[in-house]
Amino acid sequence: MSKRDELSINQQELTAAWQRTLPDTMQKADRAEVMADEADPKALRVTIHTAGHQMYSFDFKVTYVDSREIQTTLVDVEKDGKSIDERTDIIQQLVEDYTRHIHECAQALHELTHA
């Protein structure tokens, strides 16, 4: 029986690595917060605040399926602290962008996550 490809880093170290790396994969003006998901040891919570006057914030759950692959789930989009419809074109475009940045960050951390 083969050993499953498990994540070999603890959540605290993983969170710290994401906090260091994610800003490098994003546009400089946007701001990201990364926190451990307390309900799931293989998951992180990522909040991205858009630059400029839009005042959008995007909440994602990033779950490690294995040591290389992540699953990114949009949890919520807010504007000025209020939930908004995330199906509009501009929001969908931003979600795609940020999802790509999140995946780039995960790739940049492969050395750390894939022991």
PDB file of C-alpha atoms in Angstrom:
ATOM      1  CA  MET A   1       0.000   0.000   0.000  1.00  0.00           C
ATOM      2  CA  SER A   2       1.504   3.331  -0.993  1.00  0.00           C
ATOM      3  CA  LYS A   3       1.726   6.231   1.412  1.00  0.00           C
ATOM      4  CA  ARG A   4      -0.684   9.002   0.530  1.00  0.00           C
ATOM      5  CA  ASP A   5       0.846  12.254  -0.574  1.00  0.00           C
ATOM      6  CA  GLU A   6       0.167  14.113   2.649  1.00  0.00           C
ATOM      7  CA  LEU A   7       1.060  17.646   3.585  1.00  0.00           C
ATOM      8  CA  SER A   8       4.206  17.353   5.706  1.00  0.00           C
ATOM      9  CA  ILE A   9       4.337  20.831   7.227  1.00  0.00           C
ATOM     10  CA  ASN A  10       2.386  22.014  10.243  1.00  0.00           C
ATOM     11  CA  GLN A  11      -0.335  24.601   9.815  1.00  0.00           C
ATOM     12  CA  GLN A  12       1.531  27.317  11.722  1.00  0.00           C
ATOM     13  CA  GLU A  13       4.627  27.062   9.520  1.00  0.00           C
ATOM     14  CA  LEU A  14       2.444  26.852   6.428  1.00  0.00           C
ATOM     15  CA  THR A  15       0.520  29.984   7.433  1.00  0.00           C
ATOM     16  CA  ALA A  16       3.764  31.892   8.033  1.00  0.00           C
ATOM     17  CA  ALA A  17       5.159  30.784   4.653  1.00  0.00           C
ATOM     18  CA  TRP A  18       1.975  31.934   2.906  1.00  0.00           C
ATOM     19  CA  GLN A  19       2.095  35.269   4.740  1.00  0.00           C
ATOM     20  CA  ARG A  20       5.629  35.799   3.414  1.00  0.00           C
ATOM     21  CA  THR A  21       5.035  34.528  -0.133  1.00  0.00           C
ATOM     22  CA  LEU A  22       1.515  35.556  -1.175  1.00  0.00           C
ATOM     23  CA  PRO A  23       2.235  39.325  -1.344  1.00  0.00           C
ATOM     24  CA  ASP A  24       5.018  38.569  -3.872  1.00  0.00           C
ATOM     25  CA  THR A  25       2.572  36.850  -6.250  1.00  0.00           C
ATOM     26  CA  MET A  26       0.031  39.683  -6.123  1.00  0.00           C
ATOM     27  CA  GLN A  27      -0.161  43.226  -7.378  1.00  0.00           C
ATOM     28  CA  LYS A  28       1.721  45.447  -4.958  1.00  0.00           C
ATOM     29  CA  ALA A  29      -1.250  47.675  -4.143  1.00  0.00           C
ATOM     30  CA  ASP A  30      -3.536  44.815  -3.059  1.00  0.00           C
ATOM     31  CA  ARG A  31      -3.261  43.567   0.492  1.00  0.00           C
ATOM     32  CA  ALA A  32      -3.557  39.965   1.650  1.00  0.00           C
ATOM     33  CA  GLU A  33      -4.109  38.427   5.063  1.00  0.00           C
ATOM     34  CA  VAL A  34      -3.442  34.741   5.659  1.00  0.00           C
ATOM     35  CA  MET A  35      -4.695  32.888   8.712  1.00  0.00           C
ATOM     36  CA  ALA A  36      -4.847  29.263   9.745  1.00  0.00           C
ATOM     37  CA  ASP A  37      -8.298  27.706   9.351  1.00  0.00           C
ATOM     38  CA  GLU A  38      -9.056  26.618  12.901  1.00  0.00           C
ATOM     39  CA  ALA A  39     -11.649  24.086  11.767  1.00  0.00           C
ATOM     40  CA  ASP A  40      -9.370  22.342   9.248  1.00  0.00           C
ATOM     41  CA  PRO A  41      -5.636  21.669   9.810  1.00  0.00           C
ATOM     42  CA  LYS A  42      -5.050  21.316   6.037  1.00  0.00           C
ATOM     43  CA  ALA A  43      -6.641  24.664   5.202  1.00  0.00           C
ATOM     44  CA  LEU A  44      -5.872  28.364   5.303  1.00  0.00           C
ATOM     45  CA  ARG A  45      -8.110  31.402   5.141  1.00  0.00           C
ATOM     46  CA  VAL A  46      -6.977  34.093   2.726  1.00  0.00           C
ATOM     47  CA  THR A  47      -8.535  37.557   2.653  1.00  0.00           C
ATOM     48  CA  ILE A  48      -7.539  39.870  -0.176  1.00  0.00           C
ATOM     49  CA  HIS A  49      -8.330  43.572   0.016  1.00  0.00           C
ATOM     50  CA  THR A  50      -8.357  45.312  -3.354  1.00  0.00           C
ATOM     51  CA  ALA A  51      -6.445  48.514  -3.859  1.00  0.00           C
ATOM     52  CA  GLY A  52      -8.180  51.717  -4.788  1.00  0.00           C
ATOM     53  CA  HIS A  53     -11.635  53.033  -4.117  1.00  0.00           C
ATOM     54  CA  GLN A  54     -13.652  49.862  -4.638  1.00  0.00           C
ATOM     55  CA  MET A  55     -13.091  48.680  -1.038  1.00  0.00           C
ATOM     56  CA  TYR A  56     -13.668  45.046  -1.974  1.00  0.00           C
ATOM     57  CA  SER A  57     -12.466  42.196   0.157  1.00  0.00           C
ATOM     58  CA  PHE A  58     -12.438  38.582  -0.989  1.00  0.00           C
ATOM     59  CA  ASP A  59     -12.412  35.660   1.444  1.00  0.00           C
ATOM     60  CA  PHE A  60     -11.027  32.375   0.186  1.00  0.00           C
ATOM     61  CA  LYS A  61     -10.581  29.005   1.809  1.00  0.00           C
ATOM     62  CA  VAL A  62      -7.440  27.291   0.535  1.00  0.00           C
ATOM     63  CA  THR A  63      -7.371  23.565   1.237  1.00  0.00           C
ATOM     64  CA  TYR A  64      -4.439  21.269   0.562  1.00  0.00           C
ATOM     65  CA  VAL A  65      -5.758  18.205  -1.259  1.00  0.00           C
ATOM     66  CA  ASP A  66      -2.241  16.744  -1.022  1.00  0.00           C
ATOM     67  CA  SER A  67       1.260  18.193  -0.741  1.00  0.00           C
ATOM     68  CA  ARG A  68       1.098  19.777  -4.207  1.00  0.00           C
ATOM     69  CA  GLU A  69      -2.508  20.413  -5.064  1.00  0.00           C
ATOM     70  CA  ILE A  70      -4.741  23.031  -3.499  1.00  0.00           C
ATOM     71  CA  GLN A  71      -8.430  23.650  -3.804  1.00  0.00           C
ATOM     72  CA  THR A  72      -9.496  27.294  -3.647  1.00  0.00           C
ATOM     73  CA  THR A  73     -13.033  28.132  -2.584  1.00  0.00           C
ATOM     74  CA  LEU A  74     -14.497  31.635  -2.629  1.00  0.00           C
ATOM     75  CA  VAL A  75     -16.259  32.087   0.712  1.00  0.00           C
ATOM     76  CA  ASP A  76     -17.452  35.683   0.497  1.00  0.00           C
ATOM     77  CA  VAL A  77     -17.013  39.009  -1.280  1.00  0.00           C
ATOM     78  CA  GLU A  78     -17.651  42.230   0.589  1.00  0.00           C
ATOM     79  CA  LYS A  79     -17.695  45.880  -0.400  1.00  0.00           C
ATOM     80  CA  ASP A  80     -17.388  48.361   2.466  1.00  0.00           C
ATOM     81  CA  GLY A  81     -17.956  45.509   4.931  1.00  0.00           C
ATOM     82  CA  LYS A  82     -21.224  44.294   3.344  1.00  0.00           C
ATOM     83  CA  SER A  83     -21.629  41.022   1.412  1.00  0.00           C
ATOM     84  CA  ILE A  84     -22.269  41.588  -2.286  1.00  0.00           C
ATOM     85  CA  ASP A  85     -23.291  39.508  -5.296  1.00  0.00           C
ATOM     86  CA  GLU A  86     -20.164  37.750  -6.534  1.00  0.00           C
ATOM     87  CA  ARG A  87     -21.658  36.818  -9.925  1.00  0.00           C
ATOM     88  CA  THR A  88     -21.022  40.152 -11.633  1.00  0.00           C
ATOM     89  CA  ASP A  89     -18.397  40.233 -14.398  1.00  0.00           C
ATOM     90  CA  ILE A  90     -15.957  42.490 -12.569  1.00  0.00           C
ATOM     91  CA  ILE A  91     -16.123  40.375  -9.402  1.00  0.00           C
ATOM     92  CA  GLN A  92     -15.740  37.132 -11.387  1.00  0.00           C
ATOM     93  CA  GLN A  93     -12.697  38.587 -13.139  1.00  0.00           C
ATOM     94  CA  LEU A  94     -11.128  39.585  -9.808  1.00  0.00           C
ATOM     95  CA  VAL A  95     -11.925  36.159  -8.318  1.00  0.00           C
ATOM     96  CA  GLU A  96     -10.175  34.488 -11.287  1.00  0.00           C
ATOM     97  CA  ASP A  97      -7.186  36.802 -10.855  1.00  0.00           C
ATOM     98  CA  TYR A  98      -6.867  36.195  -7.133  1.00  0.00           C
ATOM     99  CA  THR A  99      -7.377  32.449  -7.538  1.00  0.00           C
ATOM    100  CA  ARG A 100      -4.468  32.475 -10.001  1.00  0.00           C
ATOM    101  CA  HIS A 101      -2.296  34.422  -7.520  1.00  0.00           C
ATOM    102  CA  ILE A 102      -3.200  31.941  -4.772  1.00  0.00           C
ATOM    103  CA  HIS A 103      -2.200  29.019  -7.011  1.00  0.00           C
ATOM    104  CA  GLU A 104       1.065  30.786  -7.920  1.00  0.00           C
ATOM    105  CA  CYS A 105       1.795  31.135  -4.209  1.00  0.00           C
ATOM    106  CA  ALA A 106       1.098  27.427  -3.642  1.00  0.00           C
ATOM    107  CA  GLN A 107       3.482  26.579  -6.496  1.00  0.00           C
ATOM    108  CA  ALA A 108       6.156  28.842  -5.044  1.00  0.00           C
ATOM    109  CA  LEU A 109       5.854  26.910  -1.778  1.00  0.00           C
ATOM    110  CA  HIS A 110       6.125  23.411  -3.316  1.00  0.00           C
ATOM    111  CA  GLU A 111       9.596  22.934  -1.885  1.00  0.00           C
ATOM    112  CA  LEU A 112       8.196  23.503   1.572  1.00  0.00           C
ATOM    113  CA  THR A 113       4.953  21.540   1.237  1.00  0.00           C
ATOM    114  CA  HIS A 114       6.263  18.580  -0.759  1.00  0.00           C
ATOM    115  CA  ALA A 115       8.903  16.978   1.419  1.00  0.00           C
TER     116      ALA A 115
END
